[in-house]
XYZ file of C-alpha atoms in Angstrom:
520
model
C 71.228 -18.219 60.846
C 70.874 -20.228 57.547
C 67.203 -20.977 58.565
C 66.572 -17.182 59.258
C 67.904 -16.205 55.729
C 65.587 -19.011 54.195
C 62.557 -17.808 56.029
C 63.304 -14.049 55.344
C 64.089 -15.164 51.601
C 60.563 -17.055 51.577
C 58.758 -13.716 53.022
C 59.939 -11.845 50.332
C 58.879 -14.049 47.731
C 55.366 -13.976 49.291
C 55.396 -10.434 49.344
C 56.509 -10.298 45.769
C 53.525 -12.647 44.943
C 50.941 -10.837 46.889
C 52.039 -7.528 44.740
C 51.572 -9.419 41.613
C 47.647 -10.517 42.400
C 47.129 -6.930 43.140
C 46.250 -6.942 46.878
C 49.400 -5.010 47.940
C 50.568 -2.265 45.247
C 54.311 -2.928 44.467
C 56.173 0.006 43.233
C 57.830 -1.015 39.674
C 61.515 -0.529 39.406
C 62.833 2.765 37.861
C 63.954 1.105 34.663
C 60.612 -0.269 33.940
C 58.237 2.834 35.185
C 60.030 5.482 32.729
C 58.821 4.050 29.502
C 55.524 2.887 30.662
C 54.338 6.200 32.216
C 55.582 8.130 29.134
C 53.678 5.803 27.156
C 50.718 6.157 29.047
C 50.738 9.937 29.468
C 51.462 9.935 25.259
C 48.358 7.990 24.637
C 46.083 9.910 27.099
C 47.501 13.465 25.449
C 46.718 11.880 21.813
C 43.328 10.724 22.774
C 41.931 13.865 24.622
C 43.524 16.003 21.705
C 41.608 13.920 19.173
C 38.359 13.738 21.394
C 38.728 17.461 22.168
C 39.191 18.279 18.251
C 36.237 16.102 17.255
C 33.829 17.854 20.347
C 35.038 21.258 19.458
C 34.347 20.735 15.699
C 30.742 19.410 16.467
C 30.182 22.268 18.559
C 31.485 25.350 16.948
C 31.647 24.098 13.211
C 28.932 26.351 11.876
C 28.093 29.891 11.116
C 25.235 31.596 9.098
C 25.904 33.662 6.341
C 23.957 35.436 3.529
C 24.271 33.872 -0.107
C 22.755 36.266 -2.407
C 18.971 36.714 -0.926
C 19.019 33.454 0.885
C 20.083 33.021 4.668
C 22.190 29.715 5.082
C 23.738 27.791 7.473
C 27.347 26.344 6.745
C 28.613 23.344 9.031
C 31.666 21.458 9.316
C 31.556 17.821 10.459
C 34.183 14.827 10.788
C 33.650 12.414 7.824
C 35.421 9.433 6.689
C 35.664 11.213 3.314
C 35.224 14.715 1.979
C 32.438 16.074 -0.138
C 29.798 18.886 0.202
C 26.005 18.785 0.707
C 23.857 21.285 -0.256
C 20.484 20.970 1.510
C 17.501 22.729 -0.337
C 14.399 22.042 1.846
C 11.770 20.702 1.060
C 13.133 19.518 -2.309
C 16.131 17.375 -1.017
C 19.962 17.321 -1.116
C 22.822 18.288 -4.147
C 25.704 16.258 -3.402
C 29.034 17.274 -4.526
C 32.376 15.694 -4.713
C 34.212 19.006 -4.205
C 37.004 17.944 -1.570
C 38.894 15.156 0.026
C 39.939 14.662 3.769
C 38.381 13.899 6.891
C 35.615 16.922 6.780
C 32.584 17.463 5.285
C 30.651 20.703 4.406
C 26.942 20.958 4.467
C 25.246 24.283 3.363
C 21.769 24.560 3.938
C 19.840 27.187 2.373
C 16.912 28.705 4.691
C 14.720 31.496 4.019
C 14.735 34.196 1.498
C 15.482 37.590 3.040
C 12.448 40.036 2.299
C 14.570 43.113 1.808
C 17.119 41.626 -0.348
C 14.559 39.858 -2.632
C 12.750 42.946 -3.200
C 15.797 44.832 -3.957
C 16.375 42.192 -6.746
C 13.067 42.796 -8.153
C 13.259 46.499 -7.879
C 16.659 46.605 -10.166
C 16.682 43.548 -12.458
C 20.482 44.313 -13.285
C 21.120 43.472 -9.448
C 20.384 39.843 -10.395
C 23.377 39.301 -12.328
C 25.377 41.275 -9.680
C 23.778 38.905 -7.065
C 24.984 35.936 -9.001
C 28.611 37.226 -9.102
C 28.558 38.072 -5.397
C 27.124 34.632 -4.345
C 30.569 33.153 -5.281
C 32.213 35.635 -2.779
C 29.514 35.544 -0.419
C 30.232 31.567 -0.237
C 34.145 32.087 0.013
C 33.787 34.632 2.834
C 31.202 32.018 4.959
C 33.899 29.239 4.434
C 36.565 31.306 5.418
C 34.533 32.377 8.797
C 33.545 28.841 9.090
C 37.036 27.433 9.066
C 38.319 29.905 11.547
C 35.569 29.475 13.898
C 35.926 25.319 13.636
C 39.880 25.975 14.457
C 39.261 28.286 17.423
C 36.591 25.893 18.711
C 38.642 22.813 18.538
C 41.448 24.158 20.380
C 39.273 25.680 23.048
C 37.623 22.772 23.604
C 40.382 20.765 23.788
C 42.044 22.886 26.472
C 39.155 22.776 28.335
C 38.876 19.445 28.311
C 42.696 18.348 29.116
C 42.789 20.853 31.586
C 39.722 19.279 33.378
C 41.321 15.858 32.748
C 45.443 16.476 33.375
C 45.483 19.393 35.817
C 48.647 19.928 34.121
C 49.746 22.685 32.139
C 52.202 21.258 29.878
C 50.219 18.284 28.979
C 47.167 20.293 28.269
C 49.301 22.525 25.997
C 50.465 19.502 24.057
C 46.755 18.162 23.694
C 45.821 21.851 22.429
C 48.634 21.817 20.195
C 47.621 18.615 19.006
C 43.867 19.634 18.158
C 45.286 22.562 16.476
C 47.509 20.673 14.313
C 44.625 17.819 13.530
C 42.274 20.374 12.857
C 44.298 22.796 10.677
C 45.587 19.604 8.786
C 42.259 18.476 7.916
C 40.931 21.936 6.940
C 44.364 22.334 4.813
C 43.513 18.951 3.016
C 40.223 19.998 2.038
C 41.500 23.272 0.516
C 44.477 21.543 -1.346
C 42.198 18.772 -2.875
C 39.437 21.061 -3.615
C 37.545 20.634 -7.182
C 35.471 23.523 -8.294
C 34.529 21.632 -11.162
C 32.377 19.248 -9.080
C 29.566 21.587 -9.248
C 29.070 20.327 -13.110
C 28.413 16.783 -11.744
C 26.091 16.709 -9.130
C 24.158 14.205 -7.372
C 20.549 14.598 -6.320
C 18.879 12.825 -3.413
C 15.552 13.118 -1.916
C 12.601 14.729 -4.177
C 15.197 16.477 -6.367
C 15.433 13.112 -7.893
C 11.912 13.693 -9.867
C 13.273 17.351 -10.812
C 12.815 16.700 -14.389
C 9.143 15.694 -13.958
C 8.733 18.633 -11.617
C 10.122 21.482 -13.146
C 11.045 20.349 -16.699
C 14.454 21.038 -18.209
C 16.481 23.172 -15.767
C 19.136 24.579 -18.252
C 16.143 25.959 -20.200
C 14.102 27.197 -17.351
C 17.237 29.043 -16.249
C 17.548 30.794 -19.888
C 13.983 31.579 -19.664
C 14.155 32.983 -16.247
C 17.103 35.262 -17.233
C 14.916 36.541 -20.397
C 12.340 37.107 -17.520
C 14.445 39.062 -15.373
C 15.794 41.219 -18.320
C 11.838 42.132 -19.012
C 11.020 42.680 -15.432
C 11.165 46.385 -15.221
C 9.472 46.664 -18.697
C 6.487 44.587 -17.358
C 6.185 46.441 -14.215
C 6.488 49.760 -16.126
C 3.536 48.498 -18.438
C 1.437 47.533 -15.484
C 1.622 51.073 -14.099
C 0.179 52.211 -17.165
C -3.053 50.073 -16.853
C -5.047 52.888 -14.733
C -4.549 55.569 -17.251
C -5.597 52.773 -19.858
C -8.945 52.205 -17.726
C -9.879 55.998 -17.857
C -10.048 55.526 -21.122
C -12.771 53.091 -21.192
C -16.176 55.033 -21.218
C -18.288 51.860 -20.501
C -18.083 52.266 -16.576
C -17.441 55.108 -14.346
C -17.240 53.569 -10.424
C -19.333 55.735 -8.257
C -17.703 57.021 -5.562
C -19.272 54.321 -2.888
C -17.442 51.518 -5.091
C -15.652 48.903 -3.511
C -12.581 47.482 -5.193
C -11.485 43.891 -4.657
C -8.442 42.009 -6.285
C -8.645 38.542 -6.723
C -5.309 36.616 -6.898
C -4.658 32.865 -6.665
C -1.784 30.567 -6.970
C 1.090 32.642 -6.546
C 3.521 29.596 -6.211
C 6.466 31.313 -4.835
C 7.125 34.064 -7.898
C 8.129 37.210 -6.222
C 7.337 38.719 -9.419
C 3.705 38.177 -8.510
C 4.040 40.822 -5.505
C 5.519 43.564 -7.673
C 2.359 43.078 -9.907
C 0.031 43.146 -7.096
C 1.502 46.182 -5.267
C 1.171 48.096 -8.392
C -2.380 47.370 -9.081
C -3.318 47.919 -5.682
C -1.942 51.327 -5.763
C -2.971 52.151 -9.156
C -6.648 50.690 -8.861
C -7.121 51.974 -5.247
C -7.779 48.267 -4.065
C -10.003 48.158 -1.028
C -9.548 44.082 -0.571
C -7.153 41.621 -1.842
C -8.682 38.112 -1.793
C -6.208 35.033 -2.256
C -7.662 31.816 -3.261
C -4.647 29.715 -2.211
C -1.487 27.998 -3.412
C 0.583 31.038 -2.344
C 3.849 28.597 -1.892
C 4.769 25.647 -3.513
C 5.758 22.818 -0.979
C 4.534 24.435 2.181
C 7.858 24.422 4.140
C 8.995 26.415 6.765
C 11.620 28.123 4.635
C 9.040 29.266 2.235
C 6.922 30.831 4.914
C 9.073 34.040 4.743
C 7.365 34.532 1.034
C 4.332 35.690 2.673
C 5.780 38.533 4.452
C 5.168 40.764 1.490
C 1.469 40.578 2.382
C 2.108 43.294 5.101
C 3.320 45.970 2.467
C 0.108 45.978 0.728
C -1.236 47.839 3.873
C -4.603 46.561 2.870
C -7.002 43.383 4.162
C -5.650 40.640 2.782
C -8.307 37.582 2.897
C -6.789 34.140 2.423
C -7.719 30.320 2.063
C -5.236 27.285 2.016
C -4.563 25.597 -1.181
C -3.576 22.025 -1.869
C 0.251 23.378 -2.058
C -0.133 25.341 1.387
C 0.370 23.789 5.028
C -0.896 24.578 8.097
C 2.547 26.266 8.684
C 1.756 28.338 5.595
C -1.662 29.678 6.882
C 0.027 30.229 10.029
C 2.672 32.309 8.683
C -0.286 34.274 6.778
C -2.173 34.709 9.702
C 0.989 36.430 11.569
C 0.605 39.215 8.920
C -1.185 42.395 10.742
C -3.306 42.837 7.790
C -4.286 39.284 6.949
C -7.352 37.201 7.638
C -7.434 33.615 7.252
C -10.539 31.638 7.011
C -11.230 28.083 7.034
C -14.836 27.177 7.125
C -15.518 31.059 8.572
C -16.537 34.239 7.866
C -15.524 37.803 8.040
C -16.694 41.216 6.764
C -14.170 43.660 5.292
C -14.806 47.046 3.673
C -18.750 46.367 4.050
C -18.427 42.716 2.090
C -19.024 39.602 3.787
C -16.999 36.799 2.877
C -16.880 33.137 3.731
C -13.911 30.924 2.948
C -12.753 27.235 3.461
C -9.271 25.877 2.801
C -8.359 23.062 0.558
C -8.992 19.688 2.287
C -5.897 18.171 0.419
C -2.294 18.830 0.950
C -0.199 17.525 -2.274
C 2.552 19.603 -2.963
C 4.315 16.752 -5.024
C 1.628 15.122 -7.211
C 3.715 12.468 -8.417
C 4.290 10.726 -4.683
C 1.142 12.267 -2.976
C -1.264 9.528 -1.892
C -3.957 11.710 -2.941
C -2.436 13.118 -5.777
C -4.412 15.236 -8.145
C -6.311 12.529 -9.726
C -10.115 12.612 -9.569
C -10.525 9.558 -7.472
C -13.617 9.127 -5.703
C -11.717 9.676 -2.282
C -10.635 13.023 -3.841
C -13.860 13.658 -5.186
C -15.828 13.239 -2.034
C -13.035 15.518 -0.076
C -13.304 18.395 -2.533
C -17.162 18.287 -2.747
C -17.341 17.946 0.945
C -15.677 20.920 1.660
C -17.866 22.783 -0.447
C -20.926 21.225 1.429
C -19.311 22.495 4.649
C -19.097 25.962 3.617
C -22.598 26.203 1.812
C -23.811 25.154 5.503
C -21.937 27.955 7.111
C -23.021 30.520 4.534
C -26.740 29.693 5.257
C -26.079 29.817 9.152
C -24.376 33.142 8.565
C -26.429 36.319 10.267
C -25.094 38.293 7.469
C -26.049 37.770 3.801
C -22.568 36.692 2.064
C -21.587 38.310 -0.643
C -18.733 36.251 -1.756
C -17.746 32.548 -1.076
C -13.948 31.585 -1.411
C -13.014 27.714 -2.259
C -9.339 26.686 -3.748
C -10.728 24.154 -6.307
C -13.647 25.042 -8.489
C -14.699 21.529 -8.173
C -15.889 22.318 -4.336
C -18.145 25.454 -5.751
C -21.151 23.231 -6.723
C -22.939 22.808 -3.434
C -22.815 26.795 -3.066
C -25.132 27.220 -5.847
C -27.794 29.540 -4.445
C -26.346 30.418 -1.548
C -24.222 33.898 -2.680
C -24.255 35.481 -5.486
C -20.475 34.954 -6.210
C -17.893 32.131 -5.878
C -14.016 32.804 -6.462
C -11.580 29.917 -6.920
C -8.047 29.048 -8.402
C -6.439 25.758 -8.676
C -6.699 25.368 -12.366
C -4.062 27.973 -13.562
C -7.006 28.824 -16.241
C -8.950 32.125 -15.938
C -12.588 30.851 -16.542
C -16.067 32.638 -15.883
C -19.275 30.477 -15.561
C -22.744 30.305 -13.688
C -23.735 27.488 -11.256
C -26.805 25.916 -11.970
C -29.701 27.501 -10.535
C -32.325 25.703 -8.477
C -36.032 27.113 -8.585
C -36.177 30.223 -6.056
C -32.788 30.494 -5.766
C -30.255 33.153 -6.643
C -27.910 32.838 -9.578
C -24.473 32.151 -8.304
C -21.407 32.900 -10.602
C -18.020 31.242 -10.490
C -14.970 33.088 -11.260
C -11.850 31.019 -11.507
C -8.740 32.796 -11.521
C -5.407 31.950 -13.689
C -2.081 32.089 -11.705
C -1.162 35.399 -10.365
C 2.661 33.779 -10.057
C 2.744 32.377 -13.612
C 2.311 28.949 -12.277
C 5.968 29.298 -10.781
C 8.511 27.061 -12.218
C 5.749 24.979 -13.494
C 4.787 27.713 -15.850
C 8.102 27.629 -17.516
C 7.571 24.000 -18.805
C 5.385 24.633 -21.968
C 6.373 26.250 -25.017
C 4.338 29.367 -24.283
C 5.026 30.547 -20.679
C 1.834 30.709 -18.367
C 1.023 34.432 -17.943
C 0.390 36.226 -14.616
C -3.255 36.902 -14.241
C -5.361 38.749 -11.462
C -8.772 40.119 -11.588
C -10.194 43.374 -10.014
C -13.977 43.182 -9.246
C -16.158 46.396 -8.846
C -18.979 46.210 -6.052
C -21.584 49.110 -5.710
C -23.065 50.494 -2.561
C -25.345 47.473 -2.415
C -22.189 45.160 -2.675
C -23.291 43.672 -6.060
C -20.767 42.840 -8.680
C -21.083 45.597 -11.390
C -17.902 45.223 -13.454
C -14.497 43.337 -13.338
C -11.139 43.825 -15.076
C -9.119 40.724 -16.211
C -5.463 41.693 -16.101
C -2.935 39.530 -17.833
C 0.861 40.109 -17.995
C 2.665 37.913 -20.687
C 4.803 35.055 -19.446
C 8.754 34.821 -19.201
C 10.381 36.965 -22.005
C 6.914 38.664 -22.930
C 6.344 42.147 -22.003
C 2.678 42.689 -23.177
C 0.077 43.417 -20.569
C -3.604 43.177 -21.385
C -6.713 44.659 -19.761
C -10.234 43.566 -20.350
C -13.131 45.186 -18.888
C -16.309 43.168 -18.294
C -19.619 44.686 -17.443
C -22.138 42.886 -15.575
C -25.693 44.271 -16.770
C -27.638 42.157 -14.408
C -26.159 42.149 -11.056
C -28.606 40.054 -9.394
C -27.692 37.315 -12.074
C -24.094 37.745 -11.618
C -23.384 37.008 -15.034
C -20.809 38.926 -17.293
C -21.781 40.789 -20.352
C -19.707 42.820 -22.678
C -15.981 42.708 -22.868
C -13.542 45.661 -23.884
C -10.230 43.978 -24.585
C -7.165 46.738 -24.080
C -3.703 45.679 -24.671
C -0.828 47.752 -23.504
C 2.643 46.877 -24.811
């Protein structure tokens, strides 16, 4: 009997040994199973709750909202420390130490809303109202973002826990944990909010060069406030230009006269559109020609700026400037009344027009390899496009009346190919004759100033860059008869000036008399 008990004892020890090695599972004793099981469940609930909260924030922590005239995207993301990033493509980012806690807020400013922007221009007083409402817009957007983030974190956690545990109680615990963690993180951010952080921003990206690009920001802001105050008066004065022209006895356009408005270098200034629309209506413009630099950086958000082209209801002929990208050209081409030329020709209102885009894309002249310096490489590029366009003009089955280039340095090869070349780029109005070769026609070069007052760059000097554009009058033979130079005083200046020029020898394309007519 003793021998049998010893064998049974040895067999029991052997079974225990087998269970330890994992070959045959052994059931733990009840005393040890409870705490281990409870610990495992608690850890699993914690892991699922935290993972669900993070995934929920990443999946649903974003909203689109309107901030003033901008369409903005607000995004919350888990982070080791708080703060806010204001992303202003393509310039860079503005970083604010706005709050503490494990959440980071990103505000990405997108496209300008065309309707709201035009509303601001039509009513200058609404600019101050928009600045006040922007704070409320941000507050409303952040509240919506917080509620959406909270709901998304709980929902994702419940779905994840339900799939893993298949137990209502554990799923509820995981959802409650996600709610507690997410609400605690948002509460910490709200409790540690530092509004004064906006006064001490940090720049990243191209905004590091902001002083070199746009000058002193505070002075520009003050000047633009003056500009907004004068906007109504400026536009009102421009509306009087047509009446002023009727008092000039030197030119009475015949019924068959074609009127062309030449604009250039808008550089994102929305005031330019208001001015263009007024002149188009008052002067009975048939065609608008834009010789480039309609934007500043050629970025996708800027593309919405060209939407005002369709409001003109007139053919709009455009060539790309060195600040305009392929996306800019594509956005212009999508407008129903726009024609984009790139070493090509078109016939509009009886005028045959040839044009080519600038070969460079140098929105930031401080960092672009080609820059704006006249290196040999840049000179070859600029003159090369003029030679390409000259060849296109010579091959045209119809005689070309007007050739378009952005940089006047491209105009040289076009001498003798057509009577008139229009350009921009320099932000300074200039009229000259290209060198005439024996047996060839005389070619005039008209360089337009900046219809947008050079954008923010126009506020850098002591005197703001004026807004300028030119109305060209062509007779029934499509020869230039006269032109009106229109100048609107820069920021804070309400003077509008019109100068009438008569071309006494249309075949020579040369300007003659000048009749200045200021309007105040």
